[in-house]
Each structure stands twice: as C-alpha cells, then as structure tokens.
Amino acid sequence: MPSRKSRGARRSRIAAAILSAAATSAVVLPAGSAHASTCWFGSCFSYVTGRQYAAATGASVTMYQADPGGVASNGHSLQELALQSTNDTTTANTIEIGWTVDPGVNGDYQPHLFVYHWVNGQATCYNGCGFVSTSSTVQPGMALAPGTTGTFTLYNYGGDWWAYYNDVPFGYFPGSLWNGAFTTAYSISSFGEVAASSQNSCTEMGDGAYGTSAGSSSISGFQLYGSSSAPQFTVTATDPSYYNYGSATATSFQLGGPGAC
C-alpha cells in the first residue's frame, strides 16, 4: 500500500494537472460604484473589491505583494481571493487565499501567505483549522517578498478545495469541513482590505498609493475554472476618499490608498 506521504504527493501532482484546464476568456467591464464602509467583528473594514456572481469550481488572480505601513498591532492590511457559496456572509461557506500584513497573526510587519475558511458564516482561523499542507516549499504563513507579484488560486478537486501559490498546490481544505455541501462557488471576489479600530484608519492599503495613481498595487489575470461564465469583475470601493481603484477591466484593477492620515 502506498504511504501517506506518497499518496499526498500523487494528489498534489493530480491537482496541479487538473488546474491546467482552459480558463474562460476576458471581456472589458466598467468599474462599479462605491458603497458604505463596514464595522463588524470588533473592527472597521475598508475594501476595494472586484466581484462576480457566477457558478465556478475555482478561480485565480495575480496580485502585487506589498508591505503597507501604518498597520496597528490589532489590525491588518491584505489582498485576497475569496470564493463563497452565497453572498450572504452570515450563512456563507467561504475559502480565502492571499497575503496579509498582520502583526497579531504573524508577529511582524511583513507580508505573509495565508489561507482561511468559514463554515456556515462562522469564522475559523488562519492557516489551520483543518487545512492539510502538502508542500515542503510553500507553506501557509510563510513570508513573501514585498514588491513582487504572486499568483493565488483556489480550485475544487475531488470535493476538496485546493490552494495554489505560483501554480504550486500546497494544500487543501477537505470537503468534509462542510459535510460535502460546498463544491461550487457562486460569489467570487478579489480585494484589498484594511482592518482597524476606527473608520478613519491610518493604515495603508497596498503600497499606500491611491489606485488611481501610477505604480499602485494591483489585482490582475482574473480567471474562472469550471464555469460557463467569462470572468467579469465589477469593482467597488467602500470609502474612496481613503482607498480607491483605477484602470478597472473585467480581469484586473489597480487599488490602494494612504488611509485617513
């Protein structure tokens, strides 16, 4: 009988091969409008978001990896890709992958790779709570190089949600975490997020430059897997006076800002 290690390696190779399936083509889409910022879970959150409602079994984006300043010891600044079973966050099953500057989680002010998931609207924890690591070279929680880009992918294979960084399958959330009920996403989003203790945050999003500025942070290369829909972001910002977006298309946008200070 093959060892657990060899079975895991084989699953990783199969997952990598499965991801090579063709993605849908891109179309240009105008940017969306702004909405109100959100305070919940003990913090106030600002977002610049590209979102699409479509049935899909996976998605991928390429994101600029920044080291935003002004992050409080109890806050964070991140960019991520998220797949949800529904847009209702109080009941949704969700998987997330991205980079975060979060001193409370990582103990420093550098960007780190993360994964996260929600079960029926209930939060779990970063980089664990059932996540199965399968790579010796890519690990959730590892430090990432600021000023570079990385490709972040989530894909359902065999009922499990696999996470990829730069096309390396490094682990998965078993479908059993959702009792096998979460195999397709219907809300796909990629965004920048700032969490702080007040709405007037001094935390930077991205590299601190407004999304309308040259050289700002970016999310690009949006792809869908297992979907009949073409990738088609609608982009919004919760409080564009502090964080906004620019150069928005169906598959990419720039984002960021200096915050209120």
mmCIF file of C-alpha atoms in Angstrom, residues 41-127:
data_model
loop_
_atom_site.group_PDB
_atom_site.id
_atom_site.type_symbol
_atom_site.label_atom_id
_atom_site.label_comp_id
_atom_site.label_asym_id
_atom_site.label_seq_id
_atom_site.Cartn_x
_atom_site.Cartn_y
_atom_site.Cartn_z
ATOM 1 C CA PHE A 41 -16.269 41.536 14.257
ATOM 2 C CA GLY A 42 -14.811 44.231 16.554
ATOM 3 C CA SER A 43 -13.089 46.215 13.785
ATOM 4 C CA CYS A 44 -13.869 48.610 10.953
ATOM 5 C CA PHE A 45 -13.104 47.322 7.466
ATOM 6 C CA SER A 46 -12.394 49.209 4.262
ATOM 7 C CA TYR A 47 -12.470 47.401 0.928
ATOM 8 C CA VAL A 48 -11.640 47.841 -2.715
ATOM 9 C CA THR A 49 -13.284 44.843 -4.355
ATOM 10 C CA GLY A 50 -13.662 43.162 -7.719
ATOM 11 C CA ARG A 51 -16.599 40.748 -7.606
ATOM 12 C CA GLN A 52 -18.509 38.426 -9.885
ATOM 13 C CA TYR A 53 -21.614 36.335 -9.285
ATOM 14 C CA ALA A 54 -21.225 33.115 -11.256
ATOM 15 C CA ALA A 55 -21.091 29.373 -10.671
ATOM 16 C CA ALA A 56 -17.452 28.208 -10.644
ATOM 17 C CA THR A 57 -15.313 25.459 -9.153
ATOM 18 C CA GLY A 58 -12.213 27.613 -8.991
ATOM 19 C CA ALA A 59 -10.612 30.988 -9.647
ATOM 20 C CA SER A 60 -7.191 32.582 -9.889
ATOM 21 C CA VAL A 61 -5.661 36.074 -9.689
ATOM 22 C CA THR A 62 -2.205 37.588 -9.760
ATOM 23 C CA MET A 63 -1.611 40.156 -7.009
ATOM 24 C CA TYR A 64 1.071 42.663 -6.188
ATOM 25 C CA GLN A 65 2.606 41.825 -2.793
ATOM 26 C CA ALA A 66 3.148 44.990 -0.770
ATOM 27 C CA ASP A 67 4.291 45.936 2.736
ATOM 28 C CA PRO A 68 1.745 48.626 3.683
ATOM 29 C CA GLY A 69 2.617 50.989 6.514
ATOM 30 C CA GLY A 70 0.559 52.188 9.452
ATOM 31 C CA VAL A 71 -0.806 48.757 10.366
ATOM 32 C CA ALA A 72 -1.877 48.738 14.019
ATOM 33 C CA SER A 73 -0.874 45.890 16.331
ATOM 34 C CA ASN A 74 -4.513 44.743 16.357
ATOM 35 C CA GLY A 75 -5.226 45.391 12.673
ATOM 36 C CA HIS A 76 -4.189 44.236 9.236
ATOM 37 C CA SER A 77 -3.869 45.147 5.579
ATOM 38 C CA LEU A 78 -4.252 42.423 2.966
ATOM 39 C CA GLN A 79 -5.179 41.382 -0.537
ATOM 40 C CA GLU A 80 -7.010 38.149 -1.215
ATOM 41 C CA LEU A 81 -9.106 35.907 -3.426
ATOM 42 C CA ALA A 82 -12.324 34.572 -1.871
ATOM 43 C CA LEU A 83 -14.895 32.049 -3.091
ATOM 44 C CA GLN A 84 -18.292 31.872 -1.382
ATOM 45 C CA SER A 85 -21.321 29.635 -1.627
ATOM 46 C CA THR A 86 -23.593 32.690 -1.342
ATOM 47 C CA ASN A 87 -23.299 36.457 -0.985
ATOM 48 C CA ASP A 88 -24.941 36.272 2.453
ATOM 49 C CA THR A 89 -21.880 36.378 4.733
ATOM 50 C CA THR A 90 -23.941 35.327 7.764
ATOM 51 C CA THR A 91 -24.552 31.888 6.227
ATOM 52 C CA ALA A 92 -21.894 31.511 3.518
ATOM 53 C CA ASN A 93 -19.295 28.815 3.197
ATOM 54 C CA THR A 94 -16.094 30.548 2.163
ATOM 55 C CA ILE A 95 -12.477 29.835 1.274
ATOM 56 C CA GLU A 96 -9.791 32.523 1.105
ATOM 57 C CA ILE A 97 -6.181 32.828 -0.017
ATOM 58 C CA GLY A 98 -3.902 35.848 -0.201
ATOM 59 C CA TRP A 99 -1.213 37.843 1.542
ATOM 60 C CA THR A 100 -1.560 39.789 4.759
ATOM 61 C CA VAL A 101 0.405 42.168 6.947
ATOM 62 C CA ASP A 102 -0.938 41.246 10.378
ATOM 63 C CA PRO A 103 1.361 41.569 13.408
ATOM 64 C CA GLY A 104 -1.141 39.789 15.621
ATOM 65 C CA VAL A 105 -1.119 36.678 13.433
ATOM 66 C CA ASN A 106 2.448 36.689 12.106
ATOM 67 C CA GLY A 107 4.443 38.633 14.703
ATOM 68 C CA ASP A 108 5.916 41.134 12.225
ATOM 69 C CA TYR A 109 5.020 43.755 9.622
ATOM 70 C CA GLN A 110 5.937 41.755 6.521
ATOM 71 C CA PRO A 111 3.515 40.231 4.004
ATOM 72 C CA HIS A 112 2.742 36.562 4.614
ATOM 73 C CA LEU A 113 0.831 33.939 2.635
ATOM 74 C CA PHE A 114 -2.443 32.936 4.279
ATOM 75 C CA VAL A 115 -5.441 30.673 3.876
ATOM 76 C CA TYR A 116 -8.712 30.904 5.763
ATOM 77 C CA HIS A 117 -12.193 29.438 5.641
ATOM 78 C CA TRP A 118 -15.702 29.937 7.002
ATOM 79 C CA VAL A 119 -18.333 27.300 7.701
ATOM 80 C CA ASN A 120 -21.966 28.414 7.518
ATOM 81 C CA GLY A 121 -20.933 32.000 8.232
ATOM 82 C CA GLN A 122 -18.762 31.054 11.203
ATOM 83 C CA ALA A 123 -15.131 32.178 11.267
ATOM 84 C CA THR A 124 -12.318 29.675 11.845
ATOM 85 C CA CYS A 125 -8.583 30.523 11.977
ATOM 86 C CA TYR A 126 -5.659 31.473 9.784
ATOM 87 C CA ASN A 127 -3.548 28.729 8.190
#
